[in-house]
Coordinates of N, CA and C and ligand atoms in Angstrom, one line a residue:
M1 N 53.6 78.3 149.7 CA 52.9 79.6 149.3 C 53.9 80.6 148.9
T2 N 53.9 81.0 147.6 CA 54.8 82.0 147.2 C 54.1 83.4 147.3
Q3 N 54.8 84.4 146.9 CA 54.2 85.7 147.0 C 53.1 85.8 146.0
D4 N 53.2 85.1 144.9 CA 52.1 85.0 143.9 C 50.8 84.5 144.5
A5 N 51.0 83.4 145.3 CA 49.9 82.8 145.9 C 49.2 83.6 146.9
V6 N 49.9 84.6 147.5 CA 49.4 85.4 148.6 C 48.7 86.6 147.9
D7 N 47.4 86.8 148.2 CA 46.8 88.0 147.7 C 47.3 89.2 148.4
Q8 N 48.0 90.1 147.7 CA 48.7 91.2 148.4 C 47.8 92.1 149.0
R9 N 46.5 92.1 148.7 CA 45.5 93.0 149.3 C 45.1 92.5 150.7
K10 N 45.3 91.2 150.9 CA 44.8 90.8 152.3 C 45.9 90.1 153.0
V11 N 45.9 90.3 154.3 CA 47.0 89.7 155.1 C 46.5 88.3 155.6
L12 N 47.5 87.5 155.8 CA 47.3 86.1 156.4 C 47.6 86.1 157.9
I13 N 46.8 85.4 158.6 CA 47.0 85.4 160.1 C 47.4 84.0 160.5
A14 N 48.5 84.0 161.3 CA 49.1 82.7 161.8 C 49.0 82.7 163.3
P15 N 48.0 82.2 164.0 CA 48.0 82.1 165.4 C 49.2 81.3 165.9
S16 N 49.8 81.8 167.0 CA 51.0 81.1 167.6 C 50.4 80.2 168.7
L17 N 50.6 78.9 168.6 CA 50.1 78.0 169.6 C 50.7 78.1 171.0
L18 N 51.8 78.9 171.0 CA 52.5 79.1 172.3 C 51.5 79.7 173.3
A19 N 50.6 80.4 172.9 CA 49.6 81.1 173.9 C 48.3 80.3 174.0
A20 N 48.2 79.1 173.4 CA 47.0 78.3 173.5 C 47.0 77.5 174.7
D21 N 45.8 76.9 175.1 CA 45.7 76.1 176.2 C 46.2 74.7 175.8
F22 N 47.4 74.3 176.2 CA 47.9 73.0 175.7 C 47.1 71.8 176.2
A23 N 46.3 71.9 177.2 CA 45.5 70.8 177.7 C 44.3 70.6 176.8
N24 N 44.0 71.6 175.9 CA 42.9 71.5 175.1 C 43.3 71.9 173.6
L25 N 44.4 71.4 173.2 CA 44.9 71.8 171.9 C 44.0 71.5 170.7
A26 N 43.3 70.4 170.7 CA 42.4 70.0 169.6 C 41.3 71.1 169.5
E27 N 40.7 71.4 170.6 CA 39.6 72.4 170.6 C 40.2 73.8 170.2
E28 N 41.4 74.1 170.7 CA 42.0 75.4 170.3 C 42.2 75.5 168.8
L29 N 42.7 74.4 168.2 CA 43.0 74.4 166.8 C 41.7 74.5 166.0
Q30 N 40.7 73.8 166.4 CA 39.4 73.9 165.7 C 38.8 75.3 165.8
A31 N 39.0 75.9 167.0 CA 38.4 77.3 167.2 C 39.1 78.3 166.4
V32 N 40.5 78.3 166.3 CA 41.1 79.3 165.4 C 40.9 79.0 163.9
E33 N 40.8 77.7 163.6 CA 40.5 77.4 162.2 C 39.1 78.0 161.8
K34 N 38.1 77.8 162.7 CA 36.8 78.3 162.4 C 36.8 79.9 162.5
A35 N 37.7 80.4 163.3 CA 37.7 81.9 163.4 C 38.4 82.6 162.3
G36 N 39.0 81.8 161.3 CA 39.5 82.4 160.1 C 41.1 82.4 160.0
A37 N 41.7 81.6 160.8 CA 43.2 81.5 160.8 C 43.6 80.9 159.4
D38 N 44.8 81.4 158.9 CA 45.3 80.9 157.6 C 46.4 79.9 157.7
L39 N 47.2 80.0 158.8 CA 48.2 79.0 159.0 C 48.3 78.8 160.6
I40 N 48.9 77.7 161.0 CA 49.2 77.6 162.4 C 50.7 77.7 162.6
H41 N 51.1 78.6 163.5 CA 52.5 78.9 163.8 C 52.9 78.1 165.1
L42 N 54.0 77.3 164.9 CA 54.4 76.5 166.0 C 55.8 76.9 166.4
D43 N 56.0 77.3 167.6 CA 57.3 77.8 168.2 C 58.1 76.7 168.9
V44 N 59.1 76.3 168.2 CA 60.0 75.2 168.8 C 61.2 75.9 169.4
M45 N 61.3 75.6 170.7 CA 62.4 76.2 171.5 C 63.2 75.2 172.3
D46 N 64.5 75.3 172.3 CA 65.4 74.2 172.8 C 66.1 74.6 174.1
G47 N 65.8 75.8 174.7 CA 66.5 76.1 175.9 C 68.0 76.4 175.7
R48 N 68.4 76.5 174.5 CA 69.8 76.8 174.2 C 69.9 78.1 173.3
F49 N 69.2 78.0 172.1 CA 69.2 79.1 171.3 C 68.4 80.3 171.9
V50 N 67.3 79.9 172.6 CA 66.5 80.8 173.4 C 66.3 80.3 174.8
P51 N 66.1 81.2 175.7 CA 66.0 80.8 177.1 C 64.6 80.2 177.5
N52 N 64.1 79.3 176.7 CA 62.8 78.6 177.0 C 62.7 77.3 176.2
I53 N 61.9 76.4 176.7 CA 61.8 75.1 176.1 C 60.3 74.9 175.7
T54 N 60.0 74.4 174.5 CA 58.6 74.1 174.2 C 58.4 72.7 173.9
F55 N 58.4 72.4 172.6 CA 58.0 71.0 172.2 C 58.8 70.6 171.0
G56 N 58.6 69.3 170.6 CA 59.4 68.8 169.4 C 58.5 68.3 168.3
P57 N 59.0 67.4 167.5 CA 58.3 66.9 166.3 C 57.0 66.1 166.7
G58 N 57.0 65.5 167.8 CA 55.9 64.7 168.2 C 54.6 65.5 168.3
L59 N 54.7 66.7 168.9 CA 53.5 67.6 169.0 C 53.1 68.0 167.6
V60 N 54.1 68.3 166.7 CA 53.8 68.8 165.4 C 53.0 67.7 164.6
K61 N 53.4 66.5 164.9 CA 52.7 65.3 164.2 C 51.3 65.2 164.7
S62 N 51.0 65.4 166.0 CA 49.7 65.4 166.5 C 48.8 66.6 165.9
V63 N 49.4 67.7 165.9 CA 48.7 68.9 165.3 C 48.4 68.7 163.9
R64 N 49.3 68.0 163.1 CA 49.1 67.7 161.7 C 47.8 66.9 161.5
K65 N 47.5 66.0 162.5 CA 46.3 65.2 162.4 C 45.1 65.9 162.7
T66 N 45.2 67.1 163.4 CA 44.1 67.8 163.9 C 43.6 68.9 163.1
T67 N 44.4 69.4 162.2 CA 44.0 70.6 161.4 C 44.4 70.4 160.0
R68 N 43.6 71.1 159.1 CA 44.0 71.0 157.7 C 44.9 72.3 157.3
L69 N 45.0 73.2 158.2 CA 45.7 74.4 157.9 C 47.2 74.1 157.7
P70 N 47.9 74.9 156.9 CA 49.4 74.7 156.8 C 50.1 75.0 158.1
L71 N 51.1 74.2 158.3 CA 51.8 74.3 159.6 C 53.1 75.1 159.4
D72 N 53.3 76.1 160.1 CA 54.4 77.1 159.9 C 55.3 76.9 161.2
V73 N 56.3 76.1 161.0 CA 57.2 75.7 162.1 C 58.4 76.6 162.3
H74 N 58.5 77.3 163.4 CA 59.5 78.3 163.7 C 60.5 77.7 164.6
L75 N 61.7 77.3 164.1 CA 62.7 76.6 164.8 C 63.6 77.6 165.5
M76 N 63.4 77.8 166.8 CA 64.3 78.6 167.7 C 65.3 77.7 168.4
I77 N 66.1 77.0 167.6 CA 67.0 75.9 168.2 C 68.4 76.1 167.6
E78 N 69.3 75.5 168.3 CA 70.7 75.4 167.8 C 70.6 74.2 166.8
N79 N 71.5 74.1 165.9 CA 71.7 73.0 165.0 C 70.4 72.6 164.3
P80 N 69.7 73.5 163.6 CA 68.5 73.1 163.0 C 68.7 72.1 161.9
A81 N 70.0 72.0 161.3 CA 70.2 71.0 160.3 C 69.9 69.6 160.8
K82 N 70.2 69.4 162.0 CA 70.0 68.0 162.6 C 68.5 67.7 162.7
F83 N 67.7 68.7 163.1 CA 66.3 68.4 163.5 C 65.3 68.8 162.4
A84 N 65.6 69.6 161.5 CA 64.6 70.0 160.5 C 64.0 68.8 159.8
P85 N 64.7 67.8 159.4 CA 64.1 66.7 158.7 C 63.0 66.0 159.5
R86 N 63.2 66.0 160.8 CA 62.2 65.3 161.6 C 60.9 66.2 161.7
F87 N 61.0 67.5 161.7 CA 59.8 68.3 161.7 C 59.1 68.2 160.3
I88 N 59.8 68.1 159.3 CA 59.2 67.9 157.9 C 58.5 66.6 157.9
E89 N 59.1 65.6 158.4 CA 58.5 64.3 158.4 C 57.2 64.3 159.3
A90 N 57.2 65.1 160.3 CA 56.0 65.3 161.2 C 54.9 66.0 160.5
G91 N 55.2 66.7 159.4 CA 54.1 67.4 158.7 C 54.2 68.9 158.6
A92 N 55.4 69.4 158.9 CA 55.6 70.9 158.7 C 55.5 71.3 157.2
D93 N 54.7 72.3 156.9 CA 54.7 72.8 155.5 C 55.8 73.9 155.3
Y94 N 56.0 74.7 156.4 CA 57.1 75.7 156.4 C 58.1 75.4 157.5
I95 N 59.3 75.5 157.2 CA 60.4 75.4 158.2 C 61.1 76.7 158.2
T96 N 61.1 77.4 159.3 CA 61.9 78.6 159.4 C 63.0 78.5 160.4
V97 N 64.2 78.7 159.9 CA 65.4 78.7 160.8 C 65.9 80.1 161.0
H98 N 66.6 80.2 162.1 CA 67.2 81.5 162.4 C 68.6 81.6 161.8
L99 N 68.8 82.8 161.1 CA 70.1 83.1 160.5 C 71.2 82.9 161.5
E100 N 70.9 83.3 162.8 CA 71.9 83.3 163.8 C 72.3 81.9 164.2
A101 N 71.5 80.9 163.8 CA 71.7 79.5 164.2 C 72.4 78.7 163.1
C102 N 72.6 79.3 161.9 CA 73.0 78.6 160.8 C 74.3 79.1 160.1
P103 N 75.4 78.5 160.4 CA 76.7 78.9 159.8 C 76.7 78.6 158.3
H104 N 75.9 77.6 157.9 CA 75.8 77.3 156.4 C 74.3 77.4 156.0
L105 N 73.9 78.7 156.0 CA 72.5 78.9 155.8 C 72.0 78.5 154.4
H106 N 72.8 78.8 153.4 CA 72.4 78.4 152.0 C 72.2 76.9 151.9
R107 N 73.1 76.1 152.4 CA 73.0 74.7 152.4 C 71.7 74.2 153.2
Q108 N 71.5 74.9 154.3 CA 70.3 74.5 155.1 C 69.0 74.7 154.4
I109 N 68.9 75.9 153.6 CA 67.7 76.2 152.9 C 67.5 75.1 151.8
Q110 N 68.6 74.8 151.1 CA 68.5 73.8 150.0 C 68.0 72.5 150.6
A111 N 68.5 72.1 151.8 CA 68.1 70.8 152.4 C 66.6 70.8 152.7
I112 N 66.1 71.9 153.3 CA 64.7 72.0 153.6 C 63.9 71.8 152.4
K113 N 64.3 72.5 151.3 CA 63.5 72.5 150.1 C 63.5 71.1 149.4
E114 N 64.7 70.4 149.5 CA 64.8 69.1 148.9 C 63.9 68.1 149.6
L115 N 63.6 68.4 150.9 CA 62.7 67.5 151.6 C 61.3 67.8 151.4
G116 N 61.0 68.8 150.6 CA 59.6 69.1 150.2 C 58.9 70.2 151.0
A117 N 59.6 70.9 151.9 CA 59.0 71.9 152.7 C 59.3 73.3 152.1
K118 N 58.6 74.3 152.5 CA 58.9 75.7 152.1 C 60.0 76.1 153.2
A119 N 60.9 77.0 152.7 CA 62.0 77.4 153.6 C 61.9 78.9 154.0
G120 N 62.0 79.1 155.3 CA 62.0 80.5 155.8 C 63.3 80.8 156.6
V121 N 63.6 82.1 156.6 CA 64.8 82.5 157.4 C 64.3 83.6 158.4
S122 N 64.6 83.5 159.6 CA 64.3 84.5 160.6 C 65.5 85.4 161.0
L123 N 65.2 86.6 161.3 CA 66.2 87.6 161.8 C 65.8 88.1 163.2
N124 N 66.7 88.0 164.2 CA 66.4 88.6 165.5 C 66.4 90.1 165.4
P125 N 65.8 90.8 166.4 CA 65.6 92.2 166.3 C 66.9 93.0 166.1
H126 N 68.0 92.6 166.6 CA 69.2 93.4 166.5 C 69.9 93.3 165.1
N127 N 69.5 92.3 164.3 CA 70.1 92.1 163.0 C 69.6 92.9 161.9
P128 N 70.5 93.6 161.1 CA 70.0 94.4 160.0 C 69.5 93.6 158.8
P129 N 68.6 94.2 158.0 CA 68.0 93.5 156.9 C 69.0 93.1 155.8
F130 N 70.1 93.8 155.7 CA 71.0 93.5 154.6 C 71.6 92.1 154.7
L131 N 71.6 91.5 155.9 CA 72.1 90.2 156.1 C 71.3 89.2 155.3
L132 N 70.1 89.6 154.8 CA 69.3 88.6 154.0 C 69.5 88.8 152.5
D133 N 70.3 89.8 152.1 CA 70.4 90.1 150.7 C 70.7 88.9 149.8
E134 N 71.7 88.1 150.3 CA 72.1 87.0 149.4 C 71.3 85.8 149.5
I135 N 70.2 85.8 150.3 CA 69.4 84.6 150.5 C 68.0 84.8 150.1
L136 N 67.5 86.1 150.0 CA 66.1 86.4 149.8 C 65.6 85.7 148.5
G137 N 66.5 85.6 147.5 CA 66.0 85.0 146.2 C 65.9 83.5 146.3
E138 N 66.3 82.9 147.4 CA 66.3 81.5 147.5 C 65.2 81.0 148.4
I139 N 64.5 81.9 149.2 CA 63.6 81.4 150.2 C 62.2 81.8 149.9
D140 N 61.3 81.1 150.6 CA 59.8 81.3 150.5 C 59.3 82.3 151.4
L141 N 60.0 82.5 152.5 CA 59.5 83.3 153.6 C 60.6 84.0 154.4
V142 N 60.4 85.2 154.8 CA 61.3 85.8 155.8 C 60.5 86.2 157.0
L143 N 61.0 85.8 158.1 CA 60.3 86.0 159.4 C 61.1 87.0 160.2
L144 N 60.5 88.2 160.3 CA 61.2 89.3 161.1 C 60.6 89.3 162.5
M145 N 61.6 89.0 163.4 CA 61.2 89.0 164.8 C 61.0 90.4 165.3
S146 N 59.8 90.7 165.9 CA 59.5 92.0 166.4 C 59.5 92.0 167.9
V147 N 60.0 90.9 168.5 CA 60.4 90.8 169.9 C 61.6 89.9 170.0
N148 N 62.3 89.9 171.1 CA 63.4 88.9 171.2 C 62.8 87.5 171.4
P149 N 63.2 86.5 170.6 CA 62.5 85.2 170.7 C 62.7 84.5 172.0
G150 N 61.7 83.8 172.4 CA 61.7 83.0 173.6 C 60.4 83.0 174.4
F151 N 59.7 84.1 174.3 CA 58.5 84.2 175.1 C 57.4 84.9 174.3
G152 N 56.2 84.5 174.7 CA 55.0 85.3 174.2 C 54.7 86.5 175.0
G153 N 53.8 87.3 174.6 CA 53.3 88.4 175.5 C 54.3 89.6 175.6
Q154 N 55.3 89.7 174.8 CA 56.2 90.9 174.9 C 55.8 92.0 174.0
K155 N 56.4 93.2 174.3 CA 56.0 94.4 173.6 C 56.7 94.5 172.2
F156 N 55.9 94.9 171.2 CA 56.4 95.0 169.9 C 57.5 96.1 169.8
I157 N 58.6 95.7 169.1 CA 59.7 96.7 168.9 C 59.5 97.5 167.6
E158 N 59.3 98.8 167.8 CA 58.8 99.6 166.6 C 59.8 99.7 165.5
Q159 N 61.1 99.5 165.8 CA 62.1 99.6 164.8 C 61.9 98.5 163.7
T160 N 61.2 97.5 164.0 CA 60.9 96.4 163.1 C 60.2 97.0 161.8
L161 N 59.5 98.1 162.0 CA 58.7 98.6 160.8 C 59.7 99.0 159.7
N162 N 60.8 99.7 160.1 CA 61.8 100.1 159.1 C 62.3 98.8 158.4
K163 N 62.5 97.8 159.2 CA 63.1 96.6 158.6 C 62.1 95.9 157.6
I164 N 60.9 95.9 158.0 CA 59.8 95.4 157.0 C 59.9 96.2 155.7
S165 N 59.9 97.5 155.8 CA 59.9 98.3 154.6 C 61.2 98.0 153.7
A166 N 62.3 97.9 154.4 CA 63.6 97.6 153.7 C 63.5 96.3 153.0
V167 N 63.0 95.3 153.6 CA 62.9 93.9 153.0 C 61.9 94.0 151.9
R168 N 60.8 94.6 152.1 CA 59.8 94.8 151.1 C 60.3 95.4 149.8
S169 N 61.1 96.4 150.0 CA 61.7 97.1 148.8 C 62.6 96.2 148.0
I170 N 63.4 95.4 148.7 CA 64.3 94.4 148.0 C 63.5 93.4 147.2
I171 N 62.5 92.8 147.9 CA 61.6 91.8 147.3 C 61.0 92.3 146.1
D172 N 60.4 93.5 146.2 CA 59.7 94.1 145.0 C 60.7 94.4 143.9
E173 N 61.8 95.0 144.3 CA 62.8 95.4 143.3 C 63.3 94.2 142.4
Y174 N 63.5 93.1 143.1 CA 64.0 91.9 142.4 C 63.0 90.9 142.0
D175 N 61.7 91.2 142.4 CA 60.6 90.4 142.1 C 60.8 89.0 142.7
Y176 N 61.3 88.9 143.9 CA 61.5 87.6 144.6 C 60.1 87.0 145.0
E177 N 60.1 85.7 145.0 CA 58.9 85.0 145.4 C 59.0 84.7 146.9
C178 N 59.0 85.7 147.7 CA 59.2 85.5 149.2 C 58.2 86.4 149.9
V179 N 57.6 85.8 150.9 CA 56.6 86.6 151.7 C 57.3 87.0 153.0
I180 N 56.7 88.1 153.5 CA 57.2 88.7 154.8 C 56.3 88.4 155.9
E181 N 56.8 87.7 157.0 CA 56.0 87.4 158.2 C 56.6 88.1 159.3
V182 N 55.8 88.6 160.2 CA 56.2 89.4 161.4 C 55.7 88.6 162.7
D183 N 56.6 88.5 163.7 CA 56.3 87.7 164.8 C 56.7 88.4 166.1
G184 N 55.7 88.6 167.0 CA 56.0 89.1 168.3 C 55.3 90.5 168.6
G185 N 54.4 90.5 169.6 CA 53.8 91.7 170.0 C 52.8 92.2 169.1
I186 N 52.2 91.3 168.2 CA 51.2 91.7 167.2 C 49.8 91.8 167.8
N187 N 49.2 93.0 167.6 CA 47.8 93.2 168.0 C 47.2 94.0 166.9
N188 N 46.0 94.5 167.1 CA 45.3 95.2 166.0 C 46.1 96.5 165.6
I189 N 46.8 97.1 166.5 CA 47.5 98.4 166.2 C 48.8 98.1 165.5
T190 N 49.6 97.3 166.2 CA 51.0 97.0 165.6 C 50.8 96.2 164.3
G191 N 49.8 95.3 164.2 CA 49.6 94.5 163.0 C 49.3 95.4 161.8
E192 N 48.5 96.4 162.0 CA 48.1 97.3 160.9 C 49.4 98.1 160.4
K193 N 50.2 98.5 161.4 CA 51.5 99.2 161.0 C 52.4 98.2 160.2
C194 N 52.4 96.9 160.6 CA 53.3 96.0 159.8 C 52.8 95.8 158.4
V195 N 51.5 95.7 158.3 CA 50.9 95.5 156.9 C 51.2 96.7 156.1
K196 N 51.0 97.9 156.6 CA 51.3 99.1 155.9 C 52.8 99.1 155.4
A197 N 53.6 98.6 156.3 CA 55.1 98.6 155.9 C 55.4 97.5 154.9
G198 N 54.5 96.6 154.7 CA 54.7 95.6 153.6 C 54.7 94.1 154.1
A199 N 54.2 93.8 155.3 CA 54.1 92.4 155.7 C 52.9 91.7 155.1
N200 N 53.1 90.4 154.8 CA 52.1 89.5 154.3 C 51.4 88.6 155.3
I201 N 52.2 88.2 156.3 CA 51.6 87.3 157.3 C 51.9 87.8 158.7
L202 N 50.9 87.9 159.6 CA 51.1 88.3 160.9 C 51.0 87.1 161.9
V203 N 52.0 86.9 162.7 CA 51.9 85.8 163.7 C 51.3 86.5 165.0
A204 N 50.4 85.9 165.6 CA 49.9 86.5 166.9 C 49.5 85.4 167.9
G205 N 50.1 85.5 169.1 CA 49.8 84.5 170.1 C 48.8 85.0 171.1
S206 N 49.4 85.8 172.0 CA 48.5 86.3 173.1 C 47.3 87.2 172.7
Y207 N 47.5 87.9 171.6 CA 46.4 88.8 171.2 C 45.2 87.9 170.8
I208 N 45.4 86.8 170.1 CA 44.3 85.9 169.7 C 43.8 85.1 170.9
F209 N 44.8 84.3 171.5 CA 44.4 83.3 172.5 C 43.9 83.9 173.9
N210 N 44.3 85.2 174.1 CA 43.8 85.8 175.4 C 42.5 86.6 175.1
S211 N 42.1 86.5 173.9 CA 40.9 87.2 173.6 C 39.6 86.3 173.8
P212 N 38.5 86.9 174.3 CA 37.4 86.1 174.5 C 36.7 85.6 173.2
D213 N 37.0 86.3 172.1 CA 36.4 86.0 170.8 C 37.5 85.9 169.7
Y214 N 37.9 84.6 169.4 CA 39.0 84.5 168.5 C 38.7 85.0 167.1
G215 N 37.4 84.9 166.7 CA 36.9 85.4 165.4 C 37.1 86.9 165.3
Q216 N 36.7 87.6 166.4 CA 36.8 89.0 166.4 C 38.3 89.5 166.4
A217 N 39.2 88.8 167.1 CA 40.6 89.1 167.2 C 41.2 88.9 165.8
I218 N 40.9 87.8 165.2 CA 41.5 87.5 163.8 C 40.9 88.5 162.8
G219 N 39.6 88.8 162.9 CA 39.0 89.7 162.0 C 39.6 91.1 162.2
A220 N 40.0 91.5 163.4 CA 40.6 92.8 163.6 C 42.0 92.9 163.0
L221 N 42.7 91.8 163.0 CA 44.0 91.7 162.4 C 43.9 91.8 160.9
K222 N 42.9 91.2 160.3 CA 42.7 91.2 158.9 C 42.2 92.5 158.3
E223 N 41.6 93.3 159.1 CA 41.0 94.5 158.5 C 42.1 95.5 158.0
Ligands
DX5_301 C1 58.4 84.3 170.4 C2 57.6 83.5 169.4 C3 56.3 84.1 169.0 C4 55.3 84.2 170.1 C5 54.5 85.4 169.8 O1 59.6 83.7 170.5 O2 58.3 83.3 168.2 O3 55.7 83.3 167.9 O4 54.5 83.1 170.3 O5 53.7 85.7 170.9 P1 52.9 87.1 171.1 O6 52.0 87.2 169.9 O7 52.2 86.9 172.4 O8 53.9 88.1 171.1
ZN302 ZN1 57.3 82.4 166.4

C-alpha cells in the first residue's frame, strides 16, 4: 500500500494483537475484521532489543491462514536481517524494522523489498525525524513509536505529534510514496491528534481489545 493507495481523507486502523486474547486468536481476528480493521499489527519482540518476548514466524503463519487482512509485522528484534525472510515466508505483507537495530538500514530495506514485502522503518521516541531523511524515499511506511517499545497499555508521548508533522512535511515536499503509522497509547483522543498531524495508520492494542465493543472502538478511531 503506497500513499496513493491510501485515501488521505480516511485513516486506516491496525489492531495490535498484543492486547488480544491469545487463547482465542481466531475469534479475535474475526471480530476485529468484522469491526472494520484495515490491517493486523503483529508485535514481534525478542527480549533483547526490547525487554519483552512475544512470538515468531510460526504464529504469523497461523494468523495468515485465519484472516484476509494485510499483516503488518513490527520487528522489535536485534538482527532483523537474519529473521525478516522467515516472517515474509510466513505471510507478512509489511515488515517494519527499527532504525536502531539496523547498522545497514538501506541494504535491509532492499532485501525486504526483493523478497516481495513492503518495507517500513520505525523510530523510537528519543530519535529525531531527520534520521529518516535519507531513507524516506525508499520505504513504504514509517512507524513512529509514541511509547517506548516493549509493552502495550502505556501512555502516549505527546512529543510524537511534532515528529508526525515533521515527517509529513518531508513526505509531502518530496512527494514520497510512504505512509505514516503511529504506534502506542492510541485512543480516540490521541488518535485524532495523530491524524490531524498527518498520520495515515493508527495502531491500537488495548484501546480496541479492552473495549466491550470492537466496532465502536474502531469506529471512534476512524472518525
Ligand atoms: C509496543 C507495541 C505496540 C503495542 C501498542 O511495543 O509496538 O504495538 O501493542 O499497544 P497499546 O495500543 O496498548 O499502546
Ligand atoms: Zn507495534
